[in-house]
mmCIF file of C-alpha atoms and ligand atoms in Angstrom:
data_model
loop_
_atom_site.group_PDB
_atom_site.id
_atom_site.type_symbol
_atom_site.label_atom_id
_atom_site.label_comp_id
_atom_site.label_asym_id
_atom_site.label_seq_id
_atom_site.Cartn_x
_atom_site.Cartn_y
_atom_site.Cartn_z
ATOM 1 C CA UNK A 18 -35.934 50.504 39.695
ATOM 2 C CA UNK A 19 -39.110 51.247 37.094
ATOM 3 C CA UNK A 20 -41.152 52.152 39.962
ATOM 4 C CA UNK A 21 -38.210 55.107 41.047
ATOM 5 C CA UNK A 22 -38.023 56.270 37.554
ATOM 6 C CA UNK A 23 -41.956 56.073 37.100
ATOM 7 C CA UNK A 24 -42.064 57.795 40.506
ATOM 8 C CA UNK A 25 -40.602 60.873 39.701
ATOM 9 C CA UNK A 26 -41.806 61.380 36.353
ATOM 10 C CA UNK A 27 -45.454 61.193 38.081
ATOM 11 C CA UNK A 28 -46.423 57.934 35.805
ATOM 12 C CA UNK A 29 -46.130 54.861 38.380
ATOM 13 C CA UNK A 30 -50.553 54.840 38.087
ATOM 14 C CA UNK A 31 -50.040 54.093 34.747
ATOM 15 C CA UNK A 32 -48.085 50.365 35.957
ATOM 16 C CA UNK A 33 -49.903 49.034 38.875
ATOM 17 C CA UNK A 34 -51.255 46.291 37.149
ATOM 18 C CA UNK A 35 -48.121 44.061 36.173
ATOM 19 C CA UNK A 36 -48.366 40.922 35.714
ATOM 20 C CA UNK A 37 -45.887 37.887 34.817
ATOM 21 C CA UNK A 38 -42.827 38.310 33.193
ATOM 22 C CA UNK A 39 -42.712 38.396 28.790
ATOM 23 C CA UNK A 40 -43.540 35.340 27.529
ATOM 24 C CA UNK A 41 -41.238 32.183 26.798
ATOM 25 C CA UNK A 42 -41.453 32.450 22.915
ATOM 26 C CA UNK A 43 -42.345 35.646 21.034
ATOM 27 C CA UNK A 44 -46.222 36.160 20.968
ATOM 28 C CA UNK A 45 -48.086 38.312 18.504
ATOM 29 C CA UNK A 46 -49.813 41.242 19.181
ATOM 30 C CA UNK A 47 -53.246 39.667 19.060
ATOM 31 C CA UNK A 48 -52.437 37.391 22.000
ATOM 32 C CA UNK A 49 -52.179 40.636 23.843
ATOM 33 C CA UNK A 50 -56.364 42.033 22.858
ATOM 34 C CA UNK A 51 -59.411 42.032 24.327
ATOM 35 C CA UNK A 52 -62.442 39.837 22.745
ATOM 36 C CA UNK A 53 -63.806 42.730 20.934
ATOM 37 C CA UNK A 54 -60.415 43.627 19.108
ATOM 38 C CA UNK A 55 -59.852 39.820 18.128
ATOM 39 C CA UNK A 56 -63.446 39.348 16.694
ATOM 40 C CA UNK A 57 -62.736 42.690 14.494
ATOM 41 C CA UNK A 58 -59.464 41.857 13.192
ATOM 42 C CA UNK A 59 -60.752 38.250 12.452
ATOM 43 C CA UNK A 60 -63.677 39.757 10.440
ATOM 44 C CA UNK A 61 -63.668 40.284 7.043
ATOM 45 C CA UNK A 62 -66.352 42.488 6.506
ATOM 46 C CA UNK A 63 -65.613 44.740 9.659
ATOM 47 C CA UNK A 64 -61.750 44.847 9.983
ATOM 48 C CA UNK A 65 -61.495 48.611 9.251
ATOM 49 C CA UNK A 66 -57.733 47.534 7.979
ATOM 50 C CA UNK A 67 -59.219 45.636 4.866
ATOM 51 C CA UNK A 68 -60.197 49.304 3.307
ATOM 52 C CA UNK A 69 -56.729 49.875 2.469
ATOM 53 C CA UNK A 70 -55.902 46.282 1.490
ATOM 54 C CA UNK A 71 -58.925 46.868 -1.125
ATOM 55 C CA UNK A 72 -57.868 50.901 -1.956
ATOM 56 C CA UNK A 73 -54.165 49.117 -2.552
ATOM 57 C CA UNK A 74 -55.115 46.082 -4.761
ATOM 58 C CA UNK A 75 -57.314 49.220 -7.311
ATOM 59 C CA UNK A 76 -53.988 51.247 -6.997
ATOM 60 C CA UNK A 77 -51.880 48.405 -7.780
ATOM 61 C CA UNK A 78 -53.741 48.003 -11.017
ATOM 62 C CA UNK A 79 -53.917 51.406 -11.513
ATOM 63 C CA UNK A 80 -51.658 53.662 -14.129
ATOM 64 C CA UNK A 81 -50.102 56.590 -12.052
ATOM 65 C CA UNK A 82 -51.224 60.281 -13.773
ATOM 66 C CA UNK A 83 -48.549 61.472 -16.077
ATOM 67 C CA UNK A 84 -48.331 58.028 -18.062
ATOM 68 C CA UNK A 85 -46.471 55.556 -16.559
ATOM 69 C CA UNK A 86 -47.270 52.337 -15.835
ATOM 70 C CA UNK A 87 -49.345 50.531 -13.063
ATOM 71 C CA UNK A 88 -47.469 48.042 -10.802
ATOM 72 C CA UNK A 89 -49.680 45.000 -11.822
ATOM 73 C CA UNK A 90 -48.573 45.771 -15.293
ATOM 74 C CA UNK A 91 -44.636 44.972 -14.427
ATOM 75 C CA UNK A 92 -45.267 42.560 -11.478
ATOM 76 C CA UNK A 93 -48.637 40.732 -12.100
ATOM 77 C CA UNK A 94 -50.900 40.117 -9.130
ATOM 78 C CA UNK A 95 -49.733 41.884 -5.637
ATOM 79 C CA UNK A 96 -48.784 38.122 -4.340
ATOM 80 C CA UNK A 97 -46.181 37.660 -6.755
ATOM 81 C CA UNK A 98 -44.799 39.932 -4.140
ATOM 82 C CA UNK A 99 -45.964 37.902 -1.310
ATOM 83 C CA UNK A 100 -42.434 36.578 -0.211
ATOM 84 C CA UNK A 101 -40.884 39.462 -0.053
ATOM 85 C CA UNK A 102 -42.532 40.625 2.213
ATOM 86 C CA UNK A 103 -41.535 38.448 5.410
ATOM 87 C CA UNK A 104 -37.849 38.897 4.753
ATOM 88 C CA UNK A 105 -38.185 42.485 4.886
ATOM 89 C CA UNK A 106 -35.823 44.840 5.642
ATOM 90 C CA UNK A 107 -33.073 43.250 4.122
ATOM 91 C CA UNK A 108 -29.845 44.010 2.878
ATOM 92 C CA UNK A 109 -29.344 45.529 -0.326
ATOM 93 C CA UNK A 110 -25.549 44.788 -1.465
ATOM 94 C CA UNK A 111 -25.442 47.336 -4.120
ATOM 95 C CA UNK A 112 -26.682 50.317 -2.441
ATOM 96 C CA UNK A 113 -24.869 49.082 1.009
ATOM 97 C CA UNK A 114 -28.160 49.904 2.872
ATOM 98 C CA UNK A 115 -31.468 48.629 4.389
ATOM 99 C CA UNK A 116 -34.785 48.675 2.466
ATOM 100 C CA UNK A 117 -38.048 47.922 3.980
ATOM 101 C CA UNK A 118 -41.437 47.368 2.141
ATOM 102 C CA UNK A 119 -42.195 51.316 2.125
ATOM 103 C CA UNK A 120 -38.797 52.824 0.436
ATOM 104 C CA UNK A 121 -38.965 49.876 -1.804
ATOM 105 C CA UNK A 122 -42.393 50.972 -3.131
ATOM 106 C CA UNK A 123 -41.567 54.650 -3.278
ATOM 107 C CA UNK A 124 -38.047 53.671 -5.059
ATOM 108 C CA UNK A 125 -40.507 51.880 -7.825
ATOM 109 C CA UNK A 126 -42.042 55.023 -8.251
ATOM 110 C CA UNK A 127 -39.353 57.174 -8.973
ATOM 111 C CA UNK A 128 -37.576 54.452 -10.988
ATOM 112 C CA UNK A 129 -40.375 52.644 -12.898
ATOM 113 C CA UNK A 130 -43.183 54.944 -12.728
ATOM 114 C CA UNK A 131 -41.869 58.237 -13.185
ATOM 115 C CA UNK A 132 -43.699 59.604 -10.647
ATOM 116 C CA UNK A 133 -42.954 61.374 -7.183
ATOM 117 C CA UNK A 134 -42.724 58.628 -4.449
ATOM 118 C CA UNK A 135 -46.025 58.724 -2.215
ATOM 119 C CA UNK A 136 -45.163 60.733 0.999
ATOM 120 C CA UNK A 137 -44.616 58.327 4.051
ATOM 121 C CA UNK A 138 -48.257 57.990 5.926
ATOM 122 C CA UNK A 139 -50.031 58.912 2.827
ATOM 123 C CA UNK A 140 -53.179 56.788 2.284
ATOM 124 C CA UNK A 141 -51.980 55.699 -1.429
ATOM 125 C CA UNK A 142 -48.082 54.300 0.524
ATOM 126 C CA UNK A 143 -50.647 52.802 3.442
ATOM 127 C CA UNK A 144 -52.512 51.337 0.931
ATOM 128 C CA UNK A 145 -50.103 49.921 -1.006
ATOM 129 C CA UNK A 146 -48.282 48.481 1.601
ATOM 130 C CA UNK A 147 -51.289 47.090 3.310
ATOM 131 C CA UNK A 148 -52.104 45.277 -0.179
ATOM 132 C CA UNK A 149 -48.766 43.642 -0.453
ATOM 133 C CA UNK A 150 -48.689 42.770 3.333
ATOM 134 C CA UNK A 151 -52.244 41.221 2.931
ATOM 135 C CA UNK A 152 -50.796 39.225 0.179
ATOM 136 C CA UNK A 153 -48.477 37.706 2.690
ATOM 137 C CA UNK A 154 -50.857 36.713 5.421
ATOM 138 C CA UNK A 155 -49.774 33.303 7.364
ATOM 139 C CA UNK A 156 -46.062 33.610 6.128
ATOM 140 C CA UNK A 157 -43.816 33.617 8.631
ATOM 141 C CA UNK A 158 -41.498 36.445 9.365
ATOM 142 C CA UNK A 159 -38.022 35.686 8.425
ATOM 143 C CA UNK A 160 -34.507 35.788 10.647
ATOM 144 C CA UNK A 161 -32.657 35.795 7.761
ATOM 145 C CA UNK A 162 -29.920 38.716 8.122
ATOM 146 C CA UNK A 163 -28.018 38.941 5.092
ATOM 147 C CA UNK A 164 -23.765 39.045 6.686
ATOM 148 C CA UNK A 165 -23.642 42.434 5.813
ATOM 149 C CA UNK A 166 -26.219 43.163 7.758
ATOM 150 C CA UNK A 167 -24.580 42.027 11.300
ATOM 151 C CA UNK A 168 -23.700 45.756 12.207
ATOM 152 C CA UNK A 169 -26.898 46.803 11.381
ATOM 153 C CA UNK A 170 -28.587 44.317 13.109
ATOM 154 C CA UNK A 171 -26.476 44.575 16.397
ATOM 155 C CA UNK A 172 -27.580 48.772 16.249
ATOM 156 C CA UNK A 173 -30.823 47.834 15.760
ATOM 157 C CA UNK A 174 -30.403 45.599 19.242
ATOM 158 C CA UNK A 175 -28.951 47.964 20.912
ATOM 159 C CA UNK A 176 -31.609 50.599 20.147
ATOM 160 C CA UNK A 177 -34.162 48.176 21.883
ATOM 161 C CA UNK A 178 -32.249 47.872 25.131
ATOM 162 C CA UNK A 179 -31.236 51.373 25.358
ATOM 163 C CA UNK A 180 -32.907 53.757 27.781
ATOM 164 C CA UNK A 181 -34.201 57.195 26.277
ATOM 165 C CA UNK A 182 -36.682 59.923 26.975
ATOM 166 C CA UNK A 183 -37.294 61.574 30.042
ATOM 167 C CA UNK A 184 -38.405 58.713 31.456
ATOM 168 C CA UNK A 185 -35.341 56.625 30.722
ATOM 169 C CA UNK A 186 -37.016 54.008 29.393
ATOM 170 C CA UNK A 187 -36.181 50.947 26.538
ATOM 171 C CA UNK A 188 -38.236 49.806 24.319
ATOM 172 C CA UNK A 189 -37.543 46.232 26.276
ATOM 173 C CA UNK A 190 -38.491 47.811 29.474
ATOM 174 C CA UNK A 191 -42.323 47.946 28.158
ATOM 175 C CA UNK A 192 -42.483 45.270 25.301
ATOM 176 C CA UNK A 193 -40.499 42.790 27.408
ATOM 177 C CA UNK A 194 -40.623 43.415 31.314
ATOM 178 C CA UNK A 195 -43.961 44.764 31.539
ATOM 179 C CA UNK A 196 -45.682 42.825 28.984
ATOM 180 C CA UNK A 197 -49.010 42.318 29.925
ATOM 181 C CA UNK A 198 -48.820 45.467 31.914
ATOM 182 C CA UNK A 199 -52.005 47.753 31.683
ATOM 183 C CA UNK A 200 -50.695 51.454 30.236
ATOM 184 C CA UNK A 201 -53.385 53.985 29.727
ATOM 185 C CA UNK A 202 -56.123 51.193 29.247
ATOM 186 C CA UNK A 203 -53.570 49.289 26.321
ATOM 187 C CA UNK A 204 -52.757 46.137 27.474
ATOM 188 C CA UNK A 205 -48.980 46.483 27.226
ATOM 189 C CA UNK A 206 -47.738 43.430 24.113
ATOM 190 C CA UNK A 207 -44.025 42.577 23.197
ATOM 191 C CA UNK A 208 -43.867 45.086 20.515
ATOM 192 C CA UNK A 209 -43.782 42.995 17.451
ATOM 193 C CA UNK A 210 -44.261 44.265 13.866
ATOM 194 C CA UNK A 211 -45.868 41.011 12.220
ATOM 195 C CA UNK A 212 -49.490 42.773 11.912
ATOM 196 C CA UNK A 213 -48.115 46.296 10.074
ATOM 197 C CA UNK A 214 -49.831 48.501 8.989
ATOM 198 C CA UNK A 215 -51.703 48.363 11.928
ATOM 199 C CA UNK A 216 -55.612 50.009 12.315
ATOM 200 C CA UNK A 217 -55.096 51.870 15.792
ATOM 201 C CA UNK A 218 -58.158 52.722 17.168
ATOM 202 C CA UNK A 219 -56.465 55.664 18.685
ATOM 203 C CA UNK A 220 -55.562 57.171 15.465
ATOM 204 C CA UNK A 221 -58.147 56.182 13.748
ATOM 205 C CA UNK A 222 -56.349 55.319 10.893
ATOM 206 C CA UNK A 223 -53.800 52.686 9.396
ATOM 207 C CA UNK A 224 -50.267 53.714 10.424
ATOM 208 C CA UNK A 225 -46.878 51.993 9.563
ATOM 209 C CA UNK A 226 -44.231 50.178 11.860
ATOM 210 C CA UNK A 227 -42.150 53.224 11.659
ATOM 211 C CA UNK A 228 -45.761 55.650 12.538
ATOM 212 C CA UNK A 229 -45.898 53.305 15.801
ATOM 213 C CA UNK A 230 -42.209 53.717 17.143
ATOM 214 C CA UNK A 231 -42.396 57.419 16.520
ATOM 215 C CA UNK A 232 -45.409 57.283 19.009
ATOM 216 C CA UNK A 233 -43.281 55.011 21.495
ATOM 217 C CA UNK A 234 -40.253 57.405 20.948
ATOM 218 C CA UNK A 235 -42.886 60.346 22.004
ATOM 219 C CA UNK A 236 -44.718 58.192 24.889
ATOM 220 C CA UNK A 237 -40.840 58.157 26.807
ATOM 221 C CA UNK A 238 -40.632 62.023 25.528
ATOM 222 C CA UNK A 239 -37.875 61.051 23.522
ATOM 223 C CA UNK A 240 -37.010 63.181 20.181
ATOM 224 C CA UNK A 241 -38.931 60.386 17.417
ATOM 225 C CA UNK A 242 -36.907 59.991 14.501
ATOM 226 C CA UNK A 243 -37.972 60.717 10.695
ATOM 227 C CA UNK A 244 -39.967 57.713 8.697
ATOM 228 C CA UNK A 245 -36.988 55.334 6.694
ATOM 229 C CA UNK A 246 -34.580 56.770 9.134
ATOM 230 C CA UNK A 247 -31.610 54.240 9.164
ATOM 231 C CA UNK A 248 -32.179 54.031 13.311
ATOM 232 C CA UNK A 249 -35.795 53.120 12.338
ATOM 233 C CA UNK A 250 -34.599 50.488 9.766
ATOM 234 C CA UNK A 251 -32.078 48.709 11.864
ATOM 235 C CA UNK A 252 -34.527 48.378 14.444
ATOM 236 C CA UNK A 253 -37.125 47.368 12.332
ATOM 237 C CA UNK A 254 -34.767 44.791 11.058
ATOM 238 C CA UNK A 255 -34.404 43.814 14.473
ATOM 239 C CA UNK A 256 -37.756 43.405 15.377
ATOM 240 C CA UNK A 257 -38.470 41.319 12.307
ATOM 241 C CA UNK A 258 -35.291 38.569 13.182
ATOM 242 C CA UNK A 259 -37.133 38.935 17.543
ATOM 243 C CA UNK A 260 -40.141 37.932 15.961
ATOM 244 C CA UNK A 261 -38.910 35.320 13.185
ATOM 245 C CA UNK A 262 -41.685 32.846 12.997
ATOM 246 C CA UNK A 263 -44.688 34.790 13.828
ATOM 247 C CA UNK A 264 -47.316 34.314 10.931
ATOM 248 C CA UNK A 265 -48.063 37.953 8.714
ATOM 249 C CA UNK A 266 -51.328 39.260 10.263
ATOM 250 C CA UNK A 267 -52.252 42.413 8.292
ATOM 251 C CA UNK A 268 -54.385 44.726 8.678
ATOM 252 C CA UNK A 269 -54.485 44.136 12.361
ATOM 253 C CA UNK A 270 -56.606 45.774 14.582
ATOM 254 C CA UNK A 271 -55.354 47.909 18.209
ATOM 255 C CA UNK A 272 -56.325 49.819 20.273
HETATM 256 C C1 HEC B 324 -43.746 53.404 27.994
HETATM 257 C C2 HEC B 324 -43.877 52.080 27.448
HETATM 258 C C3 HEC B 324 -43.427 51.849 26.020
HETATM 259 C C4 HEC B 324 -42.154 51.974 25.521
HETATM 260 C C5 HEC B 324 -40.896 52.444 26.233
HETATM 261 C C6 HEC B 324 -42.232 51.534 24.152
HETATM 262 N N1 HEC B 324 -43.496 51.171 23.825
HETATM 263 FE FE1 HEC B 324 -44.092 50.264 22.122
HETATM 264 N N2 HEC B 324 -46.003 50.269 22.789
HETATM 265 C C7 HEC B 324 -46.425 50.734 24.007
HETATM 266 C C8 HEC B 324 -47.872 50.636 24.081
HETATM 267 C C9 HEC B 324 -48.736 51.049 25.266
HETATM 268 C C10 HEC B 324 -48.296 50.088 22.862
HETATM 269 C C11 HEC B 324 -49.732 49.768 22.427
HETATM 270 C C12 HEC B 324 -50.130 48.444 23.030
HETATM 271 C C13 HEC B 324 -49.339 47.339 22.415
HETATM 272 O O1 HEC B 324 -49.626 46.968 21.266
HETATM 273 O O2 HEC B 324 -48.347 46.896 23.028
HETATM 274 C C14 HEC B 324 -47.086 49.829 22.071
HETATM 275 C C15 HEC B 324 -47.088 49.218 20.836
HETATM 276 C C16 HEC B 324 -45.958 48.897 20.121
HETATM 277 C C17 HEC B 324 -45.939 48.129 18.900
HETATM 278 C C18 HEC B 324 -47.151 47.538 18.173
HETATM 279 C C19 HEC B 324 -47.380 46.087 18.593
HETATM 280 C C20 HEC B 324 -48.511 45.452 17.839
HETATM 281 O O3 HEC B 324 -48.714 44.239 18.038
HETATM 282 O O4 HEC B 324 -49.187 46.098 17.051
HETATM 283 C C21 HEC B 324 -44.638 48.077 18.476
HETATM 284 C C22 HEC B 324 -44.103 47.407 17.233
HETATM 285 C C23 HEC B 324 -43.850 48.790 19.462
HETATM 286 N N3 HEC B 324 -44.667 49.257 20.443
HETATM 287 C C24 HEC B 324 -42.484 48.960 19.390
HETATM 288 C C25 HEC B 324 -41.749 49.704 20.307
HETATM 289 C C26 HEC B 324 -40.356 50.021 20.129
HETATM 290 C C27 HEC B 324 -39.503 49.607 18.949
HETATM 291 C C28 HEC B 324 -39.991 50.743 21.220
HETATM 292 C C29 HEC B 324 -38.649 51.396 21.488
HETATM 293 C C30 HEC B 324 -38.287 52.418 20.539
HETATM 294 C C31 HEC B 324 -41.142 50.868 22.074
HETATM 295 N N4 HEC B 324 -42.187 50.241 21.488
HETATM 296 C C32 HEC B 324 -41.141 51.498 23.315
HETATM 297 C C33 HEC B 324 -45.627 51.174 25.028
HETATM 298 C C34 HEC B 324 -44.268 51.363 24.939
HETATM 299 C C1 HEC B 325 -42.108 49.580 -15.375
HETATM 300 C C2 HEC B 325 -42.140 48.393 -14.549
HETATM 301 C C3 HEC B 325 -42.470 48.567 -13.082
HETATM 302 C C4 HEC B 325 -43.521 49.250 -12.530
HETATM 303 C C5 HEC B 325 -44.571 50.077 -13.195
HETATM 304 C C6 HEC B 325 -43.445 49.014 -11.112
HETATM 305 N N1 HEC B 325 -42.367 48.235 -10.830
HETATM 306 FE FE1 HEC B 325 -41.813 47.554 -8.990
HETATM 307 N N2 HEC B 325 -40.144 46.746 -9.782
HETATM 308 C C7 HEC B 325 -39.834 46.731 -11.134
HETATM 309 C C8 HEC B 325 -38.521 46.112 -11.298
HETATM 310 C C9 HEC B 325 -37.806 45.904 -12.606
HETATM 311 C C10 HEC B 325 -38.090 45.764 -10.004
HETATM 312 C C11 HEC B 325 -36.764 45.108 -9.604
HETATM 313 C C12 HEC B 325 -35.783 46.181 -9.433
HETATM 314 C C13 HEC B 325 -34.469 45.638 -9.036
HETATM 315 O O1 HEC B 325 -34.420 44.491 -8.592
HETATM 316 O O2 HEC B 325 -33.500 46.383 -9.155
HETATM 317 C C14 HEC B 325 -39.132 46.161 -9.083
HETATM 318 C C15 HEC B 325 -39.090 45.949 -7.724
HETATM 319 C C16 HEC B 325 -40.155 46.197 -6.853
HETATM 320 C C17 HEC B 325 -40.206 45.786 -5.484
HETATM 321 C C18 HEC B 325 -39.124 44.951 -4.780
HETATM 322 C C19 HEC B 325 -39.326 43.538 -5.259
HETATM 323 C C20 HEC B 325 -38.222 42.577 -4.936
HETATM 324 O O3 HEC B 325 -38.491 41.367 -4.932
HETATM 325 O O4 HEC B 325 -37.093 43.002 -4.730
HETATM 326 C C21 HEC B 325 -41.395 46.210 -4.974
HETATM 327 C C22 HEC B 325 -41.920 45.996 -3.569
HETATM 328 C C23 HEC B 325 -42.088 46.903 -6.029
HETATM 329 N N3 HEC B 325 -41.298 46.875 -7.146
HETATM 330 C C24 HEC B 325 -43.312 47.490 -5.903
HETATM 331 C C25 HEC B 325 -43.929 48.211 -6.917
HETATM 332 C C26 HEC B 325 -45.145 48.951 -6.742
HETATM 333 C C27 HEC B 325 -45.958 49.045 -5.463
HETATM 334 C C28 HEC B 325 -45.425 49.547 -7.942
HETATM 335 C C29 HEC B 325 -46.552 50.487 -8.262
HETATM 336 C C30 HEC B 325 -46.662 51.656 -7.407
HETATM 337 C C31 HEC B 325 -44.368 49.144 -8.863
HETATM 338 N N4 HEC B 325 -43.487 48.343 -8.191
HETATM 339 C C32 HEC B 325 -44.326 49.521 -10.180
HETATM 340 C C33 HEC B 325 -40.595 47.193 -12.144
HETATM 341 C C34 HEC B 325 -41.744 47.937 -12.002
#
């Protein structure tokens, strides 16, 4: 059935390779890399990643232009923040929506700061997040779903088994059937979000959880949909509860 749909979109080179089935419980994406990648994440002095975790911990401390205030001076070190970040997105019951680390940063600098929120993607909103990620290395993600939450956790399943693109594919038909898979030399992983933001050797940059299903969206042809986009949060929210248990593993390294 992949094969047919590969077939005629002109893409069945790109899965000769496949291998077992997705493994029995949820594996991060460094189970999924090459020697090479693993001994770069793992170092501390040549993870490209830690550049932003270090640009993040001087913008943490630093006071934004116009006057306001720097973070550290309302919240103290970046790992009083530390876990947070694990349960995140969650629920917020006064607004009656999803936050995730990002739109919880750029709400703190409308509200506290008094500045304009850092564009998504922007090296100061990588940064940041990367620093308060960092904080939470070895933490286990969370499958707490607030109750309210439910619906938005059932859209954000459905959005993983749904087929889309021009390719008709799911996000489960890569991250969970063909895990393992070789796809235009990436090894193919189970899609999990526990090493965000991620250095992608391929962008050559840090990009965010919501950077890398954009480029899934794309890799189907499927119309990607804009960063904090509720679709985006719900899944992301899903992701996080699929891989509850998985240890925080920023900056990670891919290819
Ligand atoms: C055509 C196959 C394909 C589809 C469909 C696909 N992805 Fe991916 N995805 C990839 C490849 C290739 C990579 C890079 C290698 C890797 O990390 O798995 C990737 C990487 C990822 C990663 C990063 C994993 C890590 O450890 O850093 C996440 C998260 C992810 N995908 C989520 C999704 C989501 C959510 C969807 C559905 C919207 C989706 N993918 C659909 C092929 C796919
Ligand atoms: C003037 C004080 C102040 C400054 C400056 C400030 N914050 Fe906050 N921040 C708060 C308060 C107060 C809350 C809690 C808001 C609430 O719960 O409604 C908060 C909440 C947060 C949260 C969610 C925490 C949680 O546990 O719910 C994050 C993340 C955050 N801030 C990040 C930042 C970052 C990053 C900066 C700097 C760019 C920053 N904040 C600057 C006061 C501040």
């Amino acid at each position: 059935m992949f094969p047919r749909r590969c077939a005629r979109a002109g893409l069945c080179l790109l899965f000769l390779s496949l291998s077992a089935g997705p493994a029995l419980s949820a594996q991060s994406g460094l189970a999924y890399l090459g020697d090479e990648l693993r001994a770069l994440q793992a170092d501390p002095f040549a993870n490209p990643g830690l550049l932003w975790v270090d640009r993040g911990e001087a913008l943490w401390h630093q006071a934004p232009p116009g006057g306001g205030s720097a973070c550290a001076s309302c919240h103290g070190p970046a790992e009083t923040l530390a876990p947070l970040v694990p349960a995140l997105p969650r629920w917020n019951s006064e607004s009656r929506r999803l936050e995730h680390l990002e739109g919880l940063i750029r709400q703190c600098q409308t509200d506290q700061q008094g500045t304009a929120p850092a564009p998504y993607e922007s090296e100061a909103l990588l940064a940041l997040t990367a620093r308060l990620s960092f904080a939470a290395r070895g933490r286990a993600l969370s499958n707490q779903v607030a109750p309210e939450a439910t619906e938005a956790l059932a859209r954000g399943k459905a959005f993983f088994y749904q087929q889309r693109g021009q390719l008709e594919l799911s996000c489960a038909d890569c991250h969970e059937r063909y895990a393992g898979a070789r796809l235009r030399g990436d090894r193919v992983s189970e899609g999990m979000i526990n090493g965000f933001p991620i250095y992608r050797l391929t962008w050559q940059t840090l990009g965010s959880r919501h950077r890398m299903f954009r480029w899934c969206n794309e890799a189907v042809r499927a119309e990607p949909y804009a960063y904090g986009a509720e679709p985006y949060l719900e899944l992301e929210l899903y992701l996080r509860q699929r891989g509850a248990g998985l240890p925080v593993e920023t900056p990670a390294v891919r290819r």
